[in-house]
Short mmCIF file of C-alpha atoms and ligand atoms in Angstrom, two decimals:
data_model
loop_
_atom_site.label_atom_id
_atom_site.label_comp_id
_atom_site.label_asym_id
_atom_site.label_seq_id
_atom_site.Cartn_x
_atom_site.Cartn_y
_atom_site.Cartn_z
CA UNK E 21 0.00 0.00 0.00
CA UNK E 22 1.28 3.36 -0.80
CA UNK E 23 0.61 6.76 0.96
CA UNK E 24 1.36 8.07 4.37
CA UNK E 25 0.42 6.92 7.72
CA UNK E 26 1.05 8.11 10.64
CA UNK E 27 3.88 8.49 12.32
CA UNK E 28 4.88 5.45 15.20
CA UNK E 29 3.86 6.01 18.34
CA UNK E 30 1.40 9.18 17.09
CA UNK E 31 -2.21 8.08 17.13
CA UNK E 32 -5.60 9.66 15.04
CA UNK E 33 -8.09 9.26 17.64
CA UNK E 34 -11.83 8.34 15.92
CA UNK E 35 -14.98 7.94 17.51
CA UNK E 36 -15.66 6.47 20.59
CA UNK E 37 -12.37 7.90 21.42
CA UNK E 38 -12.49 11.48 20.33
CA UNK E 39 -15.68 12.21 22.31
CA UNK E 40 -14.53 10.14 25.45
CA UNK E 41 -10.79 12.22 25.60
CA UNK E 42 -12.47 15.10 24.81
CA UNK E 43 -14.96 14.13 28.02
CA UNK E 44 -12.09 13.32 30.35
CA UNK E 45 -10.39 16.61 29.29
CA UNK E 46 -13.13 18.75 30.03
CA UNK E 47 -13.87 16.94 33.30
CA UNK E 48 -10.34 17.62 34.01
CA UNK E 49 -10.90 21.19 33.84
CA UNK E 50 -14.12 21.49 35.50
CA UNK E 51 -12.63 19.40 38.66
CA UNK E 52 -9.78 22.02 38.40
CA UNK E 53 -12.41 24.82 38.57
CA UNK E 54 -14.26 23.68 41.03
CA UNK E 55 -11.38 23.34 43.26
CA UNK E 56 -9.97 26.47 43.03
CA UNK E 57 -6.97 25.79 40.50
CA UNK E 58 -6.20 28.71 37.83
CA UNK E 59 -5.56 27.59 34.15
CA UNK E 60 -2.88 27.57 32.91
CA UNK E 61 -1.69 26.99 29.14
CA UNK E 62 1.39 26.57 28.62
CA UNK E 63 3.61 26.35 25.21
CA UNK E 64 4.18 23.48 23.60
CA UNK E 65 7.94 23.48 23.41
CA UNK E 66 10.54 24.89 26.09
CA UNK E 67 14.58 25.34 25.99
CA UNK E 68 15.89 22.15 26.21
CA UNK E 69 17.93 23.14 29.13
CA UNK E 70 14.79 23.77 31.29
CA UNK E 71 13.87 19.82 30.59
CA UNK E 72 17.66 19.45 30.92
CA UNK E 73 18.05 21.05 34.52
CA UNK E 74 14.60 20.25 35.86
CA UNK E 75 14.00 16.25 35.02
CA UNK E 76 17.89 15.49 35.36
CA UNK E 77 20.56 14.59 32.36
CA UNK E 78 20.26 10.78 33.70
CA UNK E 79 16.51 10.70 33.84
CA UNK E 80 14.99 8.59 30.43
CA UNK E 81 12.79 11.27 29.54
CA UNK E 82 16.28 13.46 29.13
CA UNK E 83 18.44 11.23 28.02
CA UNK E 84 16.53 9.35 25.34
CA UNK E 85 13.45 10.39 24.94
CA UNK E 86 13.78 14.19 24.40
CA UNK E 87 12.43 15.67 20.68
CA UNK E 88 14.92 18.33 20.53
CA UNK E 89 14.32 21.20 17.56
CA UNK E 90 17.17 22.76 15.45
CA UNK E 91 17.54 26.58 16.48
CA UNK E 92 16.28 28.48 13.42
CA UNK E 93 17.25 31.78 11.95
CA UNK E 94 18.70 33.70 14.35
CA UNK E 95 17.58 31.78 17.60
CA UNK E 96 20.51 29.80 18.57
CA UNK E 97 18.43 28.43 21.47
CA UNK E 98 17.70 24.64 21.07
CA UNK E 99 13.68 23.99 21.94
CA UNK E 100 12.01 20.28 23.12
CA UNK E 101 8.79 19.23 22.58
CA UNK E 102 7.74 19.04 26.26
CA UNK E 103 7.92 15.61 27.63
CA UNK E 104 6.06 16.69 31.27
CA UNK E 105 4.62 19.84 32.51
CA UNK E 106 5.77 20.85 35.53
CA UNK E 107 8.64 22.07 34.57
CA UNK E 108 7.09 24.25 32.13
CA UNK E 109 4.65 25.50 34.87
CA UNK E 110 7.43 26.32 37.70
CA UNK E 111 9.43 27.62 34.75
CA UNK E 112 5.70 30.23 34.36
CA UNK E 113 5.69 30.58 38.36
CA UNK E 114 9.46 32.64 38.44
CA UNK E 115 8.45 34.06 34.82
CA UNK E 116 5.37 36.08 35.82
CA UNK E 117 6.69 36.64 39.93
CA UNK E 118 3.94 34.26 41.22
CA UNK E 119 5.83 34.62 44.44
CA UNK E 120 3.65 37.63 45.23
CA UNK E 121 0.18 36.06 44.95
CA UNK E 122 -0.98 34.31 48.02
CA UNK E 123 0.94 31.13 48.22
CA UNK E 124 0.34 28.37 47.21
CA UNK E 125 -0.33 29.51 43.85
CA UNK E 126 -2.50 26.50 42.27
CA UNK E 127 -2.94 26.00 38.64
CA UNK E 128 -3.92 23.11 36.59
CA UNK E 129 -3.61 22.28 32.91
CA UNK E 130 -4.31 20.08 30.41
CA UNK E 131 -1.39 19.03 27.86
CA UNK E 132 -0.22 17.31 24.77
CA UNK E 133 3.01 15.64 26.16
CA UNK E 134 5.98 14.10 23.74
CA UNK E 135 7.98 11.13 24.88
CA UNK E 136 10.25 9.10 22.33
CA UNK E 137 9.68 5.89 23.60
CA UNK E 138 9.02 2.75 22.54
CA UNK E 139 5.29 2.44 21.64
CA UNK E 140 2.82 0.00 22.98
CA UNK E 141 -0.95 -0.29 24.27
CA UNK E 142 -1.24 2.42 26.89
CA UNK E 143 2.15 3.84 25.88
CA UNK E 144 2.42 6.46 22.82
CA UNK E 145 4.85 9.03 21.72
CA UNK E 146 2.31 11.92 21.93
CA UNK E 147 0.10 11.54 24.98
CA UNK E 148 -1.78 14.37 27.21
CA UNK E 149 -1.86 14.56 30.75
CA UNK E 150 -4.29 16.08 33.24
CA UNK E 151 -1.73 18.42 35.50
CA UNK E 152 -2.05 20.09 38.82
CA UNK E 153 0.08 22.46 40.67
CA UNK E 154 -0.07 23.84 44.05
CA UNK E 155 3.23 26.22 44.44
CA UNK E 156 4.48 27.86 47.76
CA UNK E 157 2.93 25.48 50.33
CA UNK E 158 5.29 22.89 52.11
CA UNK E 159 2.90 21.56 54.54
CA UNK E 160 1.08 18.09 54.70
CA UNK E 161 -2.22 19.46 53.99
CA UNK E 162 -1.77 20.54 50.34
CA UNK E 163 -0.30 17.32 49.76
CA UNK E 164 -3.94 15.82 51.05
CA UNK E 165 -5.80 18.03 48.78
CA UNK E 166 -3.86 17.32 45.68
CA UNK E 167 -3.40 13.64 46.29
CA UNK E 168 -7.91 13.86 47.29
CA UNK E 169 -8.09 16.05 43.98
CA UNK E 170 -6.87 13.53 41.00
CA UNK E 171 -8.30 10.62 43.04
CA UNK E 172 -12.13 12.45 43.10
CA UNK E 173 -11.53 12.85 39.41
CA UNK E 174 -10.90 9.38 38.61
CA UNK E 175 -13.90 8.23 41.14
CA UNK E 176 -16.14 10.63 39.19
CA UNK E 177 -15.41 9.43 35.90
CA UNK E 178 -16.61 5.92 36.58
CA UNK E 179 -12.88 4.72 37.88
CA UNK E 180 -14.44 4.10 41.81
CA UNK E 181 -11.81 1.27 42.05
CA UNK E 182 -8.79 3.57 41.81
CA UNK E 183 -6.22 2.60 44.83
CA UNK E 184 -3.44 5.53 46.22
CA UNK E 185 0.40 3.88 46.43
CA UNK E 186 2.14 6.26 48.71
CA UNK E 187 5.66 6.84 49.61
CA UNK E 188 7.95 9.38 50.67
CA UNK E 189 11.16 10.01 48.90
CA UNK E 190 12.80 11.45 51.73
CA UNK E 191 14.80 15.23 51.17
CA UNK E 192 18.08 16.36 50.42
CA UNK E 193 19.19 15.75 54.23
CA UNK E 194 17.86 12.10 54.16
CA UNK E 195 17.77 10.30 51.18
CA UNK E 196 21.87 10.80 50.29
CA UNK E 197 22.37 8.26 52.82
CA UNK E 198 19.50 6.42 51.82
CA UNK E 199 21.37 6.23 48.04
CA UNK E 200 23.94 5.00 49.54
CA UNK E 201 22.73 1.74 51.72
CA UNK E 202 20.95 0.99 48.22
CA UNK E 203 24.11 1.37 46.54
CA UNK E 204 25.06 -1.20 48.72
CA UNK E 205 22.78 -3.81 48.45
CA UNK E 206 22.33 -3.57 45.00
CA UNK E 207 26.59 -4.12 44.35
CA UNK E 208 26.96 -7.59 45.21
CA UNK E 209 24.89 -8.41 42.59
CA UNK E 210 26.08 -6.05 40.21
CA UNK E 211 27.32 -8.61 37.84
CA UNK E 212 24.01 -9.99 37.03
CA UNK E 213 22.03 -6.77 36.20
CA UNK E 214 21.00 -5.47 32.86
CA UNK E 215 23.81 -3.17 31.34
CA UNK E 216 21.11 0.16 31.67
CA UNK E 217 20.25 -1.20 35.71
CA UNK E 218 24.49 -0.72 36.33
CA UNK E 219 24.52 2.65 34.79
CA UNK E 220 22.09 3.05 37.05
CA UNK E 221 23.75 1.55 39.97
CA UNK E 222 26.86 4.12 39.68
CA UNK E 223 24.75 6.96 38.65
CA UNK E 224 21.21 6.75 40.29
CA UNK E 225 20.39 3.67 42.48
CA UNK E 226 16.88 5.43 43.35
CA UNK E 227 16.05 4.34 40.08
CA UNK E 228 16.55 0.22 40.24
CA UNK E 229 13.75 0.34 42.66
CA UNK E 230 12.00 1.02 39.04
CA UNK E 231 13.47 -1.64 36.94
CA UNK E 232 11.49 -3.99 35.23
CA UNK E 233 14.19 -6.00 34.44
CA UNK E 234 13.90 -9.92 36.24
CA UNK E 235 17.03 -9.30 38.08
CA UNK E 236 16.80 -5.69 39.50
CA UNK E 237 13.34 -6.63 40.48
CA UNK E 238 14.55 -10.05 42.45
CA UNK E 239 17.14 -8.19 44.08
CA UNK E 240 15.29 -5.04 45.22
CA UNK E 241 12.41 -7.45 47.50
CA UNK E 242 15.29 -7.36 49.71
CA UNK E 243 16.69 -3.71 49.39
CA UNK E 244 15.90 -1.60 52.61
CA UNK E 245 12.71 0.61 52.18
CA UNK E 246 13.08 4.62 52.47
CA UNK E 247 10.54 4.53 55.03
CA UNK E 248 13.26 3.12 57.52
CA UNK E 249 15.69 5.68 56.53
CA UNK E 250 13.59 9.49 56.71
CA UNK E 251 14.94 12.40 58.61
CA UNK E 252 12.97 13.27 61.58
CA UNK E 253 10.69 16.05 59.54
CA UNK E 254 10.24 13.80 56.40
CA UNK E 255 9.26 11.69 58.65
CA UNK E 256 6.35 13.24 60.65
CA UNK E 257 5.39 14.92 57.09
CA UNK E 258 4.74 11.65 55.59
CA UNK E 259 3.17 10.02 59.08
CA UNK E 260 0.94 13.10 59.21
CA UNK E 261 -0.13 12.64 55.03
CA UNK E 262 -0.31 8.80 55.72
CA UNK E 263 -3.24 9.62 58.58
CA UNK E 264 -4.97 12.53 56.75
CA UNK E 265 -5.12 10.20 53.95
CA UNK E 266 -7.30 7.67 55.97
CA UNK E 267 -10.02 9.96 56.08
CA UNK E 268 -10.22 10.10 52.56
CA UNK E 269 -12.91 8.19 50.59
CA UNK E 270 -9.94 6.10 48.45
CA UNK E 271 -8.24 3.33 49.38
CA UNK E 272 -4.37 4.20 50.05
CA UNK E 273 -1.84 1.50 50.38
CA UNK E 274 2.05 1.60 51.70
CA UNK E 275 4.30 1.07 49.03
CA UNK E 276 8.00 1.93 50.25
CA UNK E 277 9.51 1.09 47.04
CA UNK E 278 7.08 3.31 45.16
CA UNK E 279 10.18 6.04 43.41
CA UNK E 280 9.02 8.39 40.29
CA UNK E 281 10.97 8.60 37.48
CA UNK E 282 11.92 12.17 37.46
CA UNK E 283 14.93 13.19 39.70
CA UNK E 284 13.45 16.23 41.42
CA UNK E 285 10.61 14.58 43.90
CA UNK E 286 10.91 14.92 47.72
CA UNK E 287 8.76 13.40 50.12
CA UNK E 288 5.32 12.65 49.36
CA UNK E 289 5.82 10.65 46.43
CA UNK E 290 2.36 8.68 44.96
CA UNK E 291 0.52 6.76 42.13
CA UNK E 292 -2.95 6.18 41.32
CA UNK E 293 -3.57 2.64 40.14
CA UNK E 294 -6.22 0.25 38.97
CA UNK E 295 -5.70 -3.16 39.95
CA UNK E 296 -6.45 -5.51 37.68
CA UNK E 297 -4.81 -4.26 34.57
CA UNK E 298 -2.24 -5.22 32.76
CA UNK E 299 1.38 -3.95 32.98
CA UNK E 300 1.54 -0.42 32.92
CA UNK E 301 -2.22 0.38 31.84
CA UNK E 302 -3.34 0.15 35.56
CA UNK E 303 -0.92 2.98 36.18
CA UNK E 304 -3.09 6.33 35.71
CA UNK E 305 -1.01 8.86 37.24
CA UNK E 306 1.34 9.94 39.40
CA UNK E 307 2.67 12.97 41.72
CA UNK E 308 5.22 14.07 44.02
CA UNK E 309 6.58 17.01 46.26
CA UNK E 310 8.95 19.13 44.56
CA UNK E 311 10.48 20.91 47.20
CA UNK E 312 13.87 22.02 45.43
CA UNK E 313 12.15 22.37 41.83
CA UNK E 314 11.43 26.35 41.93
CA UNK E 315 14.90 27.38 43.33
CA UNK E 316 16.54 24.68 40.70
CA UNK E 317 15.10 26.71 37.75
CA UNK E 318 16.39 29.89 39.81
CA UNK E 319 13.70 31.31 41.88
CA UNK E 320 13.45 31.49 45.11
CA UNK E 321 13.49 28.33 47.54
CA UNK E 322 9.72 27.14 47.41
CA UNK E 323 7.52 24.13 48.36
CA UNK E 324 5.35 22.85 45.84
CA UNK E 325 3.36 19.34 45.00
CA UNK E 326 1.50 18.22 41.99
CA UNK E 327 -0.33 15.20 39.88
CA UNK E 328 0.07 14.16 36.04
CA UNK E 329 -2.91 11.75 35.42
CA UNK E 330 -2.47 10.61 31.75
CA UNK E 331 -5.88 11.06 29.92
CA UNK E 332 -5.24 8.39 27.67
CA UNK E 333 -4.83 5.67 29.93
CA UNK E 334 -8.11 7.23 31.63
CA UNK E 335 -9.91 6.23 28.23
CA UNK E 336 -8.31 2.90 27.93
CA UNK E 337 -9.53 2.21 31.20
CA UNK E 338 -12.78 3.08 30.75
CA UNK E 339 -12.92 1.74 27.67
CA UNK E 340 -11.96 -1.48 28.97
CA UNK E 341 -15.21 -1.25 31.45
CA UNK E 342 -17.54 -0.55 29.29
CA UNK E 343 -17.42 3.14 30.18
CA UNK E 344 -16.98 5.38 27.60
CA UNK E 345 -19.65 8.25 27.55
CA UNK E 346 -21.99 7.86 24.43
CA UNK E 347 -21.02 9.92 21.43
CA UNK E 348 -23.13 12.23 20.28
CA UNK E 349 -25.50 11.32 17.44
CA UNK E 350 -26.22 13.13 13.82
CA UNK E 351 -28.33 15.98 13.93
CA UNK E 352 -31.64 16.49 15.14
CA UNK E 353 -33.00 17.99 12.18
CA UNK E 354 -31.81 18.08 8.65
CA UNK E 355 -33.12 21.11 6.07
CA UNK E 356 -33.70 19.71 2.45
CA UNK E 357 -34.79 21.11 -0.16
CA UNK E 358 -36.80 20.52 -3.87
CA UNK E 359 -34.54 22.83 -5.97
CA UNK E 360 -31.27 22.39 -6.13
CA UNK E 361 -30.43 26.06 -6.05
CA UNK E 362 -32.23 26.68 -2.74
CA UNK E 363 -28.74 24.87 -1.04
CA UNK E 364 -27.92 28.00 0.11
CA UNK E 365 -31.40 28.77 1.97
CA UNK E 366 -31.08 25.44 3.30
CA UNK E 367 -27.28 26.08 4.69
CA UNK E 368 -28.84 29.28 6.23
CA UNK E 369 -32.27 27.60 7.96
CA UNK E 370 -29.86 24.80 9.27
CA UNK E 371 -27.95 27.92 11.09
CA UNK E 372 -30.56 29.41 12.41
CA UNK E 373 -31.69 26.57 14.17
CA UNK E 374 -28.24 25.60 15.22
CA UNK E 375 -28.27 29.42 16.59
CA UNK E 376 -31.73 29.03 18.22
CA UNK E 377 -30.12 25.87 20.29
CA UNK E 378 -31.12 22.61 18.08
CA UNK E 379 -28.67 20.35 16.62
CA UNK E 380 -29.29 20.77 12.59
CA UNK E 381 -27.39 20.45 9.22
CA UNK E 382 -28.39 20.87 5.89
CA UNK E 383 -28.50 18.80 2.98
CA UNK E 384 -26.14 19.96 0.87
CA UNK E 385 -26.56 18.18 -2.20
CA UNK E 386 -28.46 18.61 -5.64
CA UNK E 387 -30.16 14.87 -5.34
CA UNK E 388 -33.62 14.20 -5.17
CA UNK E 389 -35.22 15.04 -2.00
CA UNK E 390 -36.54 11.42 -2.35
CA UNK E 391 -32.90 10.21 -1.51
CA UNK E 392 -32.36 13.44 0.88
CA UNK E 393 -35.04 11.78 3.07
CA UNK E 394 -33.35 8.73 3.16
CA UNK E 395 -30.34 10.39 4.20
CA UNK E 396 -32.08 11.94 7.12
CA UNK E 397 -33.32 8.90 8.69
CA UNK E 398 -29.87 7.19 8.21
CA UNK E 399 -28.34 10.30 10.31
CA UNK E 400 -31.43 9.75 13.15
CA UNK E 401 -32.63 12.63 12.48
CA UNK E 402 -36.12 13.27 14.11
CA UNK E 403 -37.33 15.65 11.83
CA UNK E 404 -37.14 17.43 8.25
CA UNK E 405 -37.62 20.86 7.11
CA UNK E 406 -38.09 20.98 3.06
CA UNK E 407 -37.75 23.92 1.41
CA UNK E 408 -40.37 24.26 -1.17
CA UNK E 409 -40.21 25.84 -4.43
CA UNK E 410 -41.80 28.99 -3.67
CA UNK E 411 -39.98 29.42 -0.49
CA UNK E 412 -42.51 28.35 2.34
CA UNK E 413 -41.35 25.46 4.21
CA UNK E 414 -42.72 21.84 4.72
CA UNK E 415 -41.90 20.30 8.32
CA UNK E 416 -41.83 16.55 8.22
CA UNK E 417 -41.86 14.55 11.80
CA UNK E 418 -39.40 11.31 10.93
CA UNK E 419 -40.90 10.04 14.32
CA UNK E 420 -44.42 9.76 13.96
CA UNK E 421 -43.98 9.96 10.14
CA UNK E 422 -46.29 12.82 9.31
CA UNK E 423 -46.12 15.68 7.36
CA UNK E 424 -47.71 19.22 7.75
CA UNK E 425 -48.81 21.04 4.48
CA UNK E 426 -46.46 24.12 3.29
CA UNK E 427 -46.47 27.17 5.91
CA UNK E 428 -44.59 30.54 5.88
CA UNK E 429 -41.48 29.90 7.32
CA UNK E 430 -41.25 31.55 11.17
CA UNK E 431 -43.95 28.78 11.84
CA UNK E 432 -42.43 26.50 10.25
CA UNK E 433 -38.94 26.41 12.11
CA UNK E 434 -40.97 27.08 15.56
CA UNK E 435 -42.52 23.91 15.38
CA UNK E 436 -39.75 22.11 14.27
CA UNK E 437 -37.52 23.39 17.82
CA UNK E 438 -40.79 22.24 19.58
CA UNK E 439 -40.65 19.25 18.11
CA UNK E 440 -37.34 18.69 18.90
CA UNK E 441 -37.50 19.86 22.03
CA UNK E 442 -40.78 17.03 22.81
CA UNK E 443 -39.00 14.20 20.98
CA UNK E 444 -34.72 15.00 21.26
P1 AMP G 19 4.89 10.31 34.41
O1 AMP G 19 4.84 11.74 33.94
O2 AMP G 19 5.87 9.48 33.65
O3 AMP G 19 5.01 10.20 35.89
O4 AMP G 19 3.50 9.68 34.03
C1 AMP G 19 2.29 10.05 34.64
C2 AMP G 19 1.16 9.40 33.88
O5 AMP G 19 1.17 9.85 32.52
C3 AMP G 19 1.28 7.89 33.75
O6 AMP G 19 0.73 7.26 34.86
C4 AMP G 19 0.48 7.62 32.51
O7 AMP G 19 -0.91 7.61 32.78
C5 AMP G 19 0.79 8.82 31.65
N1 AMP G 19 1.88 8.53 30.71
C6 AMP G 19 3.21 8.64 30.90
N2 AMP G 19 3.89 8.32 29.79
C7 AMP G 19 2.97 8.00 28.86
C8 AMP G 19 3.03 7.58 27.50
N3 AMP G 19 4.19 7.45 26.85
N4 AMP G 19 1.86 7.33 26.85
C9 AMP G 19 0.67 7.47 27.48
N5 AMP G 19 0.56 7.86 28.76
C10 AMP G 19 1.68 8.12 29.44
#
């Protein structure tokens, strides 16, 4: 077969689909609303030394999965396709001197993520995550009212099974020396791990914890959990998250050797889950504390915590549960017409009853109105407007499948909105 297709790992979504991201997107944003979070929207590319200093040089997403741009013209600055947001949005926090809002500052957005990875069910190369952001606020509650927030999204979309794994990731005081008795523990069996899980090993243990591969996983059931290993303040954050959490409609389980991918998480470190699923498709989301994030990028030193719930496993999840809202159907009423040259009348009747609040197209063709009928109640349609040849209009009820006699046209398109209105 010849002709293009589209690119690996880049998907055309069609119907059921379309309309059921589209419906998890805009739920998104109205759970954002109603909680108080500010929209943000941010561009679709960065500097590739914002992904660079934020997620880490050793982190996947930088080292192999970045899309990078050429610099054009003049612009010798390198861009990326963003691969996460939250970089992005601490990157808007400094930009605009968010620091002098009341704190935290919460925002939430929706977006179109790029990964270069390898493709799979549940996996793609362009994906779009549901993202929340609660800047300037270090202490456990936020991290209950974020970690509540994406949870009460899932629940409402039909996803009442959704489970919390929590964890804390420890700080900048704890977790060296954490690093380090994983270091150790993972060494003696250093010869037997995958070539990427001893890069790993020398350059970010934290990360085997991860590993899918048979031998990482075997060896870290045994590996000390960070748990053991907090400061004393990590520590009563996470003990007092752990008991706010168990007031919380959602089931939250332990899970000590729960790390994220990205480098700069502290503390409060989570997933949402569905259990059940296959490999990765169970995993929904995730979130962490980002405590050293906003001073990182160069601001100021400043707490912050937030969720990325990816909005396409959301649909194959509900897909896979017989979930997926219904789509909406073809028009309610379709404007035909006798003469071919009243298409334009037609395309202007069909807009006035689209403006008036009914669902309408015309038909645009030249065939008989014999076939245009047909066409109708193929589309569902529950009624018909024809235009005559002298103009007045003929209202025909696909339903009960009657017909009125010609009328002047005001009439004519008032009954048919009734109509609708009785039947739709
Ligand atoms: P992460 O930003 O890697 O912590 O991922 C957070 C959530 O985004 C995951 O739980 C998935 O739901 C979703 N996600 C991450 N990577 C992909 C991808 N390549 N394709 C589809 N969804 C993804």
């Amino acid at each position: 077969m010849s002709g293009f297709q589209s690119p690996r790992g880049l998907r055309d979504l069609l119907e059921p689909l379309a309309s059921a991201h589209g419906w998890a997107t805009d739920r998104a944003w109205a759970a954002a609303d109603a909680a108080g979070y500010a929209r943000i929207e941010l561009p679709i590319a960065e500097e590739s030394a914002l992904f660079e200093r934020a997620v880490g040089g050793t982190s996947d997403i930088v080292s192999k999965e970045l899309y990078r741009l050429e610099p054009r013209g003049d612009d010798a600055i390198t861009l990326a396709l963003r691969p996460e947001a939250t970089a992005g949005a601490v990157r808007a926090y400094i930009q605009h001197g968010m620091r002098s809002q009341p704190q935290p500052v919460r925002l939430a957005t929706v977006a179109q993520l790029f990964r270069y990875d390898r493709p799979q069910k549940g996996r793609y190369r362009q994906f779009t995550q549901f993202d929340i952001e609660a800047i300037g606020d270090g202490g456990p509650g936020i991290d209950l009212e974020v970690i509540e927030l994406g949870a009460a999204y899932l629940r409402e979309l039909g996803l009442t099974d959704v489970q919390v794994h929590l964890n804390s990731v420890g700080c900048a005081t704890c977790r060296p020396a954490y690093v380090e008795t994983l270091r150790a523990h993972f060494t003696p069996a250093a010869q037997e791990l995958s070539e990427v899980d001893q890069s790993r090993l020398a350059t970010n243990p934290l990360r085997l914890l991860d590993s899918k591969e048979p031998a990482a996983v075997k060896r870290a059931a045994s590996a000390p959990v960070i748990t053991d290993h907090l400061c004393a303040d990590c520590a009563a954050h996470h003990a007092a998250v752990t008991a706010g959490l168990a007031t919380i409609g959602v089931t939250v389980l332990a899970a000590p050797r729960l790390v994220r991918g990205l480098d700069y998480y502290t503390r409060t470190a989570w997933e949402y889950l569905l259990p059940g699923e296959q490999g990765q498709q169970g995993a929904l989301g995730g979130g962490g504390r980002y405590d050293g994030l906003v001073e990182l990028l160069g601001g100021t030193p400043t707490p912050a915590i937030g969720f990325a719930i990816g909005i396409d496993r959301v649909v194959l999840a509900l897909e896979a549960r017989g979930l997926l809202p219904a789509v909406a159907g073809g028009p309610a009423i379709v404007v035909a017409g006798i003469e071919p040259d009243s298409v334009a009348d037609r395309v202007a009747i069909a807009g006035q009853l689209r403006a008036a609040g009914a669902s309408a197209r015309a038909d645009v063709s030249t065939r008989k109105i014999g076939k245009q009928l047909e066409g109708a109640v193929r589309d569902g349609a529950l009624a018909v407007i024809i235009v005559e040849p002298d103009g007045r209009l003929t209202l025909r009820d696909l339903v009960k499948a009657n017909q009125a006699e010609p009328a002047e046209r005001g009439g004519v398109i008032a009954a048919a909105l009734r109509l609708v209105q009785n039947e739709g």
